Tab-separated table of C-alpha atoms in Angstrom:
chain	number	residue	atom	x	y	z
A	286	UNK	CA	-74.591	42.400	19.043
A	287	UNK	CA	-76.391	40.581	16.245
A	288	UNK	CA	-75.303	36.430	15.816
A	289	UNK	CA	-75.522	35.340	12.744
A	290	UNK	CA	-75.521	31.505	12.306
A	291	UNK	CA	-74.807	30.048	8.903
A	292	UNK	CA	-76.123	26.932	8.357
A	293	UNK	CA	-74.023	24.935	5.356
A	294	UNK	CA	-75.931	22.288	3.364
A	295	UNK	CA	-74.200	18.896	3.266
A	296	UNK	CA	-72.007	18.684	0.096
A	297	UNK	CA	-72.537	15.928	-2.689
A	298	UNK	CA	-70.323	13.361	-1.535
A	299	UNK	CA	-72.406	13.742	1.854
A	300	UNK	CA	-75.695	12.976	-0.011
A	301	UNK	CA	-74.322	10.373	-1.622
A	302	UNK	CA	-72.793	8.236	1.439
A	303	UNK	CA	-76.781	8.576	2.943
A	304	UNK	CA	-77.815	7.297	-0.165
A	305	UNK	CA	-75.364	4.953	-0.271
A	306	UNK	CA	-76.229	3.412	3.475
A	307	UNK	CA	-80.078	3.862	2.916
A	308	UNK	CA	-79.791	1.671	-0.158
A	309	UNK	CA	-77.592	-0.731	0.971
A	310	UNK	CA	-79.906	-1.735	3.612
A	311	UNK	CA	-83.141	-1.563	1.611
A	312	UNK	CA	-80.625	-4.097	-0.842
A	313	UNK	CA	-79.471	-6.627	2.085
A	314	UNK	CA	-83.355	-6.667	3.706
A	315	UNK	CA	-84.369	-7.591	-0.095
A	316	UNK	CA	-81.948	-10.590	-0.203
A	317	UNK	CA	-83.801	-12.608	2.215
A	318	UNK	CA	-86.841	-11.736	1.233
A	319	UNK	CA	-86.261	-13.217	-2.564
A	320	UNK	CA	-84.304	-16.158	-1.675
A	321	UNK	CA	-87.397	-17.117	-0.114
A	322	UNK	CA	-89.149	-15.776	-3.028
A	323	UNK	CA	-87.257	-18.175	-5.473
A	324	UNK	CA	-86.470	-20.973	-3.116
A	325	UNK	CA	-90.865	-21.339	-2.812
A	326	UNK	CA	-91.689	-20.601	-6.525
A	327	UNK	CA	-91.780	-23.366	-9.405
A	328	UNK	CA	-93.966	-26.320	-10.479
A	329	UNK	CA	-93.732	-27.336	-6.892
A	330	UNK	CA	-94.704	-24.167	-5.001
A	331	UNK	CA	-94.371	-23.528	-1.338
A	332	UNK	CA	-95.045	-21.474	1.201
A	333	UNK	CA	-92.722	-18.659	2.004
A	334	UNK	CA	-92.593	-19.545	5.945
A	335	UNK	CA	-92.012	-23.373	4.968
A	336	UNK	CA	-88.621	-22.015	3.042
A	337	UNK	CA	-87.518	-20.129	6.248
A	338	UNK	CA	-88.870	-23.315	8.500
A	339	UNK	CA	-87.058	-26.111	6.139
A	340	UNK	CA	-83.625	-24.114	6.933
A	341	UNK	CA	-84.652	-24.128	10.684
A	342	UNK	CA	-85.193	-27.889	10.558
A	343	UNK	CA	-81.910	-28.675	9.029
A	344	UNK	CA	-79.956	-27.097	12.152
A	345	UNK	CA	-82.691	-27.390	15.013
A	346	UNK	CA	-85.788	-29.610	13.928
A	347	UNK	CA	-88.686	-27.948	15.545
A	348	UNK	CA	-91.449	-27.352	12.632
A	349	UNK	CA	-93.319	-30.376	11.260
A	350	UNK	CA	-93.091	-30.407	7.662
A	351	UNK	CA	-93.770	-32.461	4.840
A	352	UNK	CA	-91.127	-34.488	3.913
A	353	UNK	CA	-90.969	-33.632	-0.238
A	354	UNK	CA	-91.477	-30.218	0.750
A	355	UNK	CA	-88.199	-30.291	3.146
A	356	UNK	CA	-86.612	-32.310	0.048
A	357	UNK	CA	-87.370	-29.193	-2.490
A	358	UNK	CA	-85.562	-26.774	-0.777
A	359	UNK	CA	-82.882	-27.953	1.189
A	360	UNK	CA	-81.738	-30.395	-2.025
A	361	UNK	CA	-83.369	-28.833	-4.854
A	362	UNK	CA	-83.587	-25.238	-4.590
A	363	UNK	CA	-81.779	-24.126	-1.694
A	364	UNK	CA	-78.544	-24.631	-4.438
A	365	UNK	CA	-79.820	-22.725	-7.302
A	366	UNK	CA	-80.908	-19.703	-4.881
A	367	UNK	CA	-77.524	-19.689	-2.804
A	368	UNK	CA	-75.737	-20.122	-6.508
A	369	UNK	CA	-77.888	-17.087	-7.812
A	370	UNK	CA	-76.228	-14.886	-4.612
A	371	UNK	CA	-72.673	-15.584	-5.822
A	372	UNK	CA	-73.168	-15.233	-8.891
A	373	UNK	CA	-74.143	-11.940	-8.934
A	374	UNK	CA	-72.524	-10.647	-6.210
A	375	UNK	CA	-69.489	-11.850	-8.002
A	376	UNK	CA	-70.044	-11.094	-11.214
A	377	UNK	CA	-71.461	-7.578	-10.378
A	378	UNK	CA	-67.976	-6.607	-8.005
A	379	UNK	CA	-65.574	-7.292	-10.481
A	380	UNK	CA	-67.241	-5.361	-13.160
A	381	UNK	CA	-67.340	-2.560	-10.871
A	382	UNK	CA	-63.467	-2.889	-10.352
A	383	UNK	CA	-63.042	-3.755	-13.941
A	384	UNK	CA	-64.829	-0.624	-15.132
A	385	UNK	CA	-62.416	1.382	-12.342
A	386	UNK	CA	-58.931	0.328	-13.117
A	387	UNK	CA	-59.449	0.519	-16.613
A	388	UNK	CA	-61.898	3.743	-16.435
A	389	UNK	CA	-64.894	2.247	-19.313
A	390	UNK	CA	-68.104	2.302	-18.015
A	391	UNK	CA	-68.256	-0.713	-20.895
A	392	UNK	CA	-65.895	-2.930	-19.467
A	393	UNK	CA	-66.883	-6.079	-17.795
A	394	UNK	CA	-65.927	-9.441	-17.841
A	395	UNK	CA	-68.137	-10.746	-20.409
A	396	UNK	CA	-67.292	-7.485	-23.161
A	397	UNK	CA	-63.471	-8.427	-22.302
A	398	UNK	CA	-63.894	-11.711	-23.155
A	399	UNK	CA	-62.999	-12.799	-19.994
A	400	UNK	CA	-66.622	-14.924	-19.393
A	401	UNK	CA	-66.466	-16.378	-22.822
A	402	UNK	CA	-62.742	-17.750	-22.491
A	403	UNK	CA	-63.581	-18.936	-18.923
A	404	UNK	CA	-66.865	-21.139	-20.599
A	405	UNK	CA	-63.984	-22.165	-23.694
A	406	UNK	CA	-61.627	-23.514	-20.573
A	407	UNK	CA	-64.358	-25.354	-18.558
A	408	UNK	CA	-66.068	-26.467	-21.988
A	409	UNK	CA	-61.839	-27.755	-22.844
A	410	UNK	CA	-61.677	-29.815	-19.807
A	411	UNK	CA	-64.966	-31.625	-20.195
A	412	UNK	CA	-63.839	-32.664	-24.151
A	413	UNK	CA	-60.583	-33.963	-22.302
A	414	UNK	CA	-62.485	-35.561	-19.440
A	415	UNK	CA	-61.456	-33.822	-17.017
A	416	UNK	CA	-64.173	-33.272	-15.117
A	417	UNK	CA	-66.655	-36.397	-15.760
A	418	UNK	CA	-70.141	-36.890	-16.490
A	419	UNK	CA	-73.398	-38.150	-14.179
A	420	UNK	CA	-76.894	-38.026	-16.679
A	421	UNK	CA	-79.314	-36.728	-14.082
A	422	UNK	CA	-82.428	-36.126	-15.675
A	423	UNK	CA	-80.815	-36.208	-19.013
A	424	UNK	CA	-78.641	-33.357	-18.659
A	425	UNK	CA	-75.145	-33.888	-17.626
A	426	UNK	CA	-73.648	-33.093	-14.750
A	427	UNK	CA	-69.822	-31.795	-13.807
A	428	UNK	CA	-69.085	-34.220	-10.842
A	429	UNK	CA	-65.659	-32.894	-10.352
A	430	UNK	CA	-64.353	-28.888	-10.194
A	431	UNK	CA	-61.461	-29.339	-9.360
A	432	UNK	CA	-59.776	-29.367	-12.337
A	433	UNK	CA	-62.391	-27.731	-15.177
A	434	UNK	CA	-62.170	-24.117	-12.297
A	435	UNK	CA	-57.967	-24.134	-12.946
A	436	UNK	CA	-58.532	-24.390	-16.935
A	437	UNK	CA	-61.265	-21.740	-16.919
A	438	UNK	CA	-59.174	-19.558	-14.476
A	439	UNK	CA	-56.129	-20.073	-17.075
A	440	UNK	CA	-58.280	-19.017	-20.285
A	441	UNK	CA	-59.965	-16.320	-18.434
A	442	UNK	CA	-56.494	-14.851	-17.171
A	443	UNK	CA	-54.907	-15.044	-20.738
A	444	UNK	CA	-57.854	-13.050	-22.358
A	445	UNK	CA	-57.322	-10.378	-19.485
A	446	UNK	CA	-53.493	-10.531	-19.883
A	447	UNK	CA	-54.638	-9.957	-23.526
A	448	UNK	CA	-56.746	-6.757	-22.765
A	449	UNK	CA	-54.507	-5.659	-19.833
A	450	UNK	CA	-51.605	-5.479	-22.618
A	451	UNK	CA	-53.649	-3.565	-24.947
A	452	UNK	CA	-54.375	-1.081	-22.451
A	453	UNK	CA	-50.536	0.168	-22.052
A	454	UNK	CA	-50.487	0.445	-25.733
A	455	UNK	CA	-49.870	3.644	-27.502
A	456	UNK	CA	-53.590	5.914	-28.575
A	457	UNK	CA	-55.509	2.964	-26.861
A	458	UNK	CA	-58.676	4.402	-26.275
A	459	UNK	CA	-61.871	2.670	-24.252
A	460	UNK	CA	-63.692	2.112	-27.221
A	461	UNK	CA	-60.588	0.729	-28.891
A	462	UNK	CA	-59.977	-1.191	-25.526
A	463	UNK	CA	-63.744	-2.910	-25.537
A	464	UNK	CA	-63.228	-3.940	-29.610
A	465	UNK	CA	-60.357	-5.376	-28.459
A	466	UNK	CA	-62.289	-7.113	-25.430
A	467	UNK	CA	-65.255	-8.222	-28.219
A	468	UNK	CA	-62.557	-9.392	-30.492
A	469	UNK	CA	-61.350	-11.916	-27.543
A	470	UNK	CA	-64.997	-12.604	-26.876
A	471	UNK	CA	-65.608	-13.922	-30.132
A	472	UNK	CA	-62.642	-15.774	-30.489
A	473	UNK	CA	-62.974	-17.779	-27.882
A	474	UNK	CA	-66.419	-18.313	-28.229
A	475	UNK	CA	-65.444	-19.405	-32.007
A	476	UNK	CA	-62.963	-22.054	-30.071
A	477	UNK	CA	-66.421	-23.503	-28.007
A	478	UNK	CA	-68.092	-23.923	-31.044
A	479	UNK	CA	-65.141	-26.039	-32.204
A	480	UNK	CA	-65.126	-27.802	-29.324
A	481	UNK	CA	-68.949	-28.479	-29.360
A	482	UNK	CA	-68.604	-29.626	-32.978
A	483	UNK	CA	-65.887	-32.121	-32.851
A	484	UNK	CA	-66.314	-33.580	-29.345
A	485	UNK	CA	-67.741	-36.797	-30.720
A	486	UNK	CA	-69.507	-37.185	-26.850
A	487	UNK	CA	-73.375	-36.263	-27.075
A	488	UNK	CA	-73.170	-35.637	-23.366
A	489	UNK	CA	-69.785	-33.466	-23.387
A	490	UNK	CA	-71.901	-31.642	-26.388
A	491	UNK	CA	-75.029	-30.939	-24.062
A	492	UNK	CA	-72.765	-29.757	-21.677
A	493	UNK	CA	-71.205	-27.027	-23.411
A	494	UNK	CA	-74.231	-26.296	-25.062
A	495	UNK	CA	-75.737	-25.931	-21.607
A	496	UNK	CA	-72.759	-23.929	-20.441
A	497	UNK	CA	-72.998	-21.416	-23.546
A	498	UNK	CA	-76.749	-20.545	-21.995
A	499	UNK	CA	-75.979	-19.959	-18.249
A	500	UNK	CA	-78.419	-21.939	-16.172
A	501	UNK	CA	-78.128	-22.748	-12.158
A	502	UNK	CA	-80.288	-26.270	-12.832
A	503	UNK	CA	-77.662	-28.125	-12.244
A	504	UNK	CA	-75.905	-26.947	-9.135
A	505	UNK	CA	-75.264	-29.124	-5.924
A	506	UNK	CA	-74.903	-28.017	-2.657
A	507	UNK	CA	-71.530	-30.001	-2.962
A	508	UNK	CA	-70.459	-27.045	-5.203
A	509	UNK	CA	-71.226	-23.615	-3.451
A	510	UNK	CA	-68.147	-23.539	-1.184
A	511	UNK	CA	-66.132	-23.215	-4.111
A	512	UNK	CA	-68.484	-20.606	-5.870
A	513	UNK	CA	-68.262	-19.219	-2.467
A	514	UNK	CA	-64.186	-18.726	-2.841
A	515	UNK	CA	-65.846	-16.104	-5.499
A	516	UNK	CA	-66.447	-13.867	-3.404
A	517	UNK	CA	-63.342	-13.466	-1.058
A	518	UNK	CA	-61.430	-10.900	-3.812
A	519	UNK	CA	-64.269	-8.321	-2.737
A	520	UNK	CA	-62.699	-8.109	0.958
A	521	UNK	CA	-59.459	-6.834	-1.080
A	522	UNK	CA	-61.224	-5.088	-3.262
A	523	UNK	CA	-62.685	-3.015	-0.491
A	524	UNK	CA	-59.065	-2.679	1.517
A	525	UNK	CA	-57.435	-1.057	-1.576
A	526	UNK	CA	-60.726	0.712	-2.528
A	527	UNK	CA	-58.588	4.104	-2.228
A	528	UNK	CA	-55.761	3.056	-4.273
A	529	UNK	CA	-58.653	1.765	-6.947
A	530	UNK	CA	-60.218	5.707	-6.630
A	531	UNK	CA	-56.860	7.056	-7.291
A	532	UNK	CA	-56.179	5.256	-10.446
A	533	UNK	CA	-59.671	6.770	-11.398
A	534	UNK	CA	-57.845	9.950	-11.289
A	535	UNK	CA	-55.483	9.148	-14.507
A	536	UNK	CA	-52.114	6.922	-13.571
A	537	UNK	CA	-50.177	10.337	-13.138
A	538	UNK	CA	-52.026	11.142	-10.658
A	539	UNK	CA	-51.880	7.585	-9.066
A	540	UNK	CA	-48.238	7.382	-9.215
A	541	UNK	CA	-47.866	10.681	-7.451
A	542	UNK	CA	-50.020	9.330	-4.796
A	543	UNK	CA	-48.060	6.117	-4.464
A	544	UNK	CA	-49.709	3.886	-6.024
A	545	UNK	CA	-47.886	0.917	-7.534
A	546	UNK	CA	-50.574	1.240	-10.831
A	547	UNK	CA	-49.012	-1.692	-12.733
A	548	UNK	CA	-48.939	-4.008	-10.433
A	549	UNK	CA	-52.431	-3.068	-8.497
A	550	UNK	CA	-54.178	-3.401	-11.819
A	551	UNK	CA	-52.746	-6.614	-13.271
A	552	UNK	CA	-53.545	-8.136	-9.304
A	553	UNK	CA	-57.037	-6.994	-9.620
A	554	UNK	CA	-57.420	-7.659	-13.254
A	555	UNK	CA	-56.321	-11.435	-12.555
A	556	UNK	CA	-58.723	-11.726	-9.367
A	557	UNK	CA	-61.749	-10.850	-11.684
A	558	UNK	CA	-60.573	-13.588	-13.915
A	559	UNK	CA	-60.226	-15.698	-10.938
A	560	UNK	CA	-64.013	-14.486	-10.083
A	561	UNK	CA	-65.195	-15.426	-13.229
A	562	UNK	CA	-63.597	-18.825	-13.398
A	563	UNK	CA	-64.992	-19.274	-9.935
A	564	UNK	CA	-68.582	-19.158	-10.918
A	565	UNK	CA	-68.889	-19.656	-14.979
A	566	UNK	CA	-67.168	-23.008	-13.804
A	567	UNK	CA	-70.317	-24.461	-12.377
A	568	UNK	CA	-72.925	-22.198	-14.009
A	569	UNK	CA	-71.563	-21.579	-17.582
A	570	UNK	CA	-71.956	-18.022	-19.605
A	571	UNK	CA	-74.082	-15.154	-17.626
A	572	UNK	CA	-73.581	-11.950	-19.206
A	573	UNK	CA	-74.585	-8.160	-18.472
A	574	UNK	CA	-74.440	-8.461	-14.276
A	575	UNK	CA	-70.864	-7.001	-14.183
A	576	UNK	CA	-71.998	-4.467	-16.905
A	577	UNK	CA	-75.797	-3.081	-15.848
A	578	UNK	CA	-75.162	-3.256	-12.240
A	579	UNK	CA	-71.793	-0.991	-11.558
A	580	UNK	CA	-73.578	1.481	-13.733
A	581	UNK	CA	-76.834	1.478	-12.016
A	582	UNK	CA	-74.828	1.817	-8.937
A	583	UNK	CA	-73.075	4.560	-10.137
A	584	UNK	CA	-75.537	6.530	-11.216
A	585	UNK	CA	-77.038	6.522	-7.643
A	586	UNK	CA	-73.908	6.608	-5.410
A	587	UNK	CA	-70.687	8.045	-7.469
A	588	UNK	CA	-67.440	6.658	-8.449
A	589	UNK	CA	-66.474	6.270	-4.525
A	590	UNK	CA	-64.844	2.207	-5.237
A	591	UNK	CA	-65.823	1.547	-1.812
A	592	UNK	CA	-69.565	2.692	-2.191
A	593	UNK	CA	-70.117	1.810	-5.480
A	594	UNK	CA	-68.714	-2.114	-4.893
A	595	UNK	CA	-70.588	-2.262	-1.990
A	596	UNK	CA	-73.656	-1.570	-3.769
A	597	UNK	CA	-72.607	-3.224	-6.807
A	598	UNK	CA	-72.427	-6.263	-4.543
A	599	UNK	CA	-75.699	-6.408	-3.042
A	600	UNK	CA	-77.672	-5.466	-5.962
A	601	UNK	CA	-76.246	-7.918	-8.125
A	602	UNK	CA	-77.617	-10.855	-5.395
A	603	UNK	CA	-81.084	-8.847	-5.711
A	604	UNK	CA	-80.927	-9.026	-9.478
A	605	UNK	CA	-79.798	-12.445	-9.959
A	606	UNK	CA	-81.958	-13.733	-7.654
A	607	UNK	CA	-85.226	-12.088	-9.386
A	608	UNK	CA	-83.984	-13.183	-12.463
A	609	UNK	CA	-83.846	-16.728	-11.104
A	610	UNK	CA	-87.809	-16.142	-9.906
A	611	UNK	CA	-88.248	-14.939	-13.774
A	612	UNK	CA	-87.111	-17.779	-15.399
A	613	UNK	CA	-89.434	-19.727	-13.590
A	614	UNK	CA	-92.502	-18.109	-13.776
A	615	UNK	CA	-92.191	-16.917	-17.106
A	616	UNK	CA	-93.087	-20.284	-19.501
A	617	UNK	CA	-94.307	-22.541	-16.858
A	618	UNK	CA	-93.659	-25.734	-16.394
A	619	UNK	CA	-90.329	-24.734	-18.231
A	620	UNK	CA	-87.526	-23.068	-16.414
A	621	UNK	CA	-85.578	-20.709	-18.589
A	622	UNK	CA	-81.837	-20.739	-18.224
A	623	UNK	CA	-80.799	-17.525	-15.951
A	624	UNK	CA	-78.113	-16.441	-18.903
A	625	UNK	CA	-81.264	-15.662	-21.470
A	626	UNK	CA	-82.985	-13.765	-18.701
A	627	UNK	CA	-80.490	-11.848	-17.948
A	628	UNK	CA	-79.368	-11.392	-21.401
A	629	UNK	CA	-83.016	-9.430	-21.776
A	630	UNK	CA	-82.468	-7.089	-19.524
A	631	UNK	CA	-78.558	-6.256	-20.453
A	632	UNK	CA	-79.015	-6.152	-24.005
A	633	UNK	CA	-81.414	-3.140	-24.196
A	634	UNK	CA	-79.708	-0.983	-21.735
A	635	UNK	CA	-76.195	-1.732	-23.342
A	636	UNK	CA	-78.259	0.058	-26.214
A	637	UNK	CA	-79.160	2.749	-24.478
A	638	UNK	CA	-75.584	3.590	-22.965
A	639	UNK	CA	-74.367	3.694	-27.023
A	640	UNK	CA	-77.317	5.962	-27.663
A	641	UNK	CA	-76.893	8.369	-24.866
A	642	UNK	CA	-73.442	8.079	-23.958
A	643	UNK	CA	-72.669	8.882	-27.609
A	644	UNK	CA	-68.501	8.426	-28.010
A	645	UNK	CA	-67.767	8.795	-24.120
A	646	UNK	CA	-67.527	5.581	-21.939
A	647	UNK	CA	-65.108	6.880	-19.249
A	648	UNK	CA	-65.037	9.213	-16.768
């Protein structure tokens, strides 16, 4: 009798969960490795094992280490890098779940507006005074966030209210749906100019202008636990990641799977505004990390939500923390703000998804 054994080749989804776990590991074993990258490099450079020695010494002092070199990272440096995690792990999620529920590979929060009415809220509450001014170095400095994160939270929601309207409208297609989003964009922006022009405050003025660039400069360590609240919608994000893969599927399809579509998008619509707010608050306008990075993702480990935020997550940390290193290195002694650098890399390969994606940004 003659056995015959059929071996079956793992399908696609199976290929793309071990590319999925190899890269995700390769990504977390890079974060540590930059932070101490960025955390060492500038007009003051360092050592990479005095970076990992410095944070040592600040729980369990056991290295012997200059004193200024201790100062530079744990008070100058150690912010920016930490801030440069959130922001693009942040930044990066919600694009992926913006790009999900509302199936355009071309939304994000910054072509919905959603970045630029977040900078027009915090940019509001310095004009009003809400948040107060310290002149550190010449460049002001928001002392309080408690009240400039709830007016960039409330602009940000309204111009994703706006777009999450639009959406249920009748023949409104994704490329209709991202006008729409670049409409809001410019509007707002338009109301930060306005701001910026009649403030009659040279420092509220540098401030906005500072915000409209996107630079972690001025970042305190007093600030990252509320970046940090950030990044606690990506826990829900990955709970409901099904729910987010069904809507994928067309809201038919959703609905006959149970899903409450409605309300599950306006919740996660409103927590990427609530993202954005979170971390535009404190480091002003940084655009392209919730576009490039869900679609580089993609392209490597599908439209699985749970895979693809994952990745999305740690790969935006990598990239904004390299980008940090960049602006550094780039025009020394000068540090250029993190929004410009950024802004190089997203700008060309937003031209390259028009040219090769032609009319189709969905799935």
């Amino acid at each position: 009798m003659t056995v015959t054994i059929i071996i079956k080749k793992p399908g696609p989804e199976v290929g793309r969960t071990l590319r999925s776990v190899v890269l995700n590991v390769v990504l977390a074993l890079l974060v540590p490795l930059l932070f101490a990258v960025d955390v060492a490099t500038g007009t003051y450079k360092l050592p990479i094992a005095w970076v990992y020695e410095a944070l040592i010494n600040a729980v369990v002092p056991i290295f012997k280490l200059p004193t200024d070199a201790t100062l530079v990272v744990l008070y100058l440096r150690l912010p920016e890098a930490v801030s440069a995690i959130i922001l693009g792990a942040s930044l990066a999620s919600a694009g992926a779940v913006l790009q999900s529920v509302l199936r355009n590979y071309l939304a994000s929060t910054y072509t919905l507006g959603v970045s630029a009415a977040a900078g027009f809220g915090a940019a509001l509450a310095i004009v009003l005074g809400f948040g107060g001014f310290v002149i550190k170095y010449y460049v002001p400095v928001i002392t309080s966030p408690y009240l400039i994160i709830p007016m960039a939270f409330l602009f940000s929601s309204l111009a994703a209210l706006m777009v999450y309207a639009l959406a249920y409208l009748k023949g409104a297609t994704p490329s209709v749906i991202i006008l729409a989003g670049v409409a809001v964009m410019f509007m707002f922006s338009m109301g930060t100019s306005m701001l910026q022009y009649f403030a009659g405050n040279p420092d509220a003025t540098h401030a906005i202008a500072m915000w409209m660039l996107g630079s972690l400069e001025n970042v305190r360590l007093s600030y990252l636990p509320h970046m940090a609240l950030s990044l606690l919608p990506i826990i829900y994000y990955l709970v409901v990641s099904a729910k987010i893969d069904a809507i994928g599927l067309g809201d038919d399809v959703a609905h006959s799977l149970g899903v409450n579509v409605r309300g599950l998008r306006l919740t996660l619509i409103l927590l990427t505004a609530f993202q954005t707010a979170a971390v535009v608050s404190f480091v002003g306008i940084v655009g392209f990390v919730d576009l490039v990075i869900p679609n580089i993702s993609r392209l490597i480990v599908g439209n699985n939500n749970a895979r693809l935020i994952t990745t999305s997550t740690i790969m935006g940390a990598d990239v904004t923390l390299a980008a940090d290193i960049i602006s550094r290195v780039l025009v020394p002694p000068y540090v250029i703000p993190i929004g410009i650098i950024l802004s190089l890399i997203g700008a060309p390969y937003l031209l390259l998804m028009v040219i090769t994606r032609g009319g189709k940004y969905g799935p």
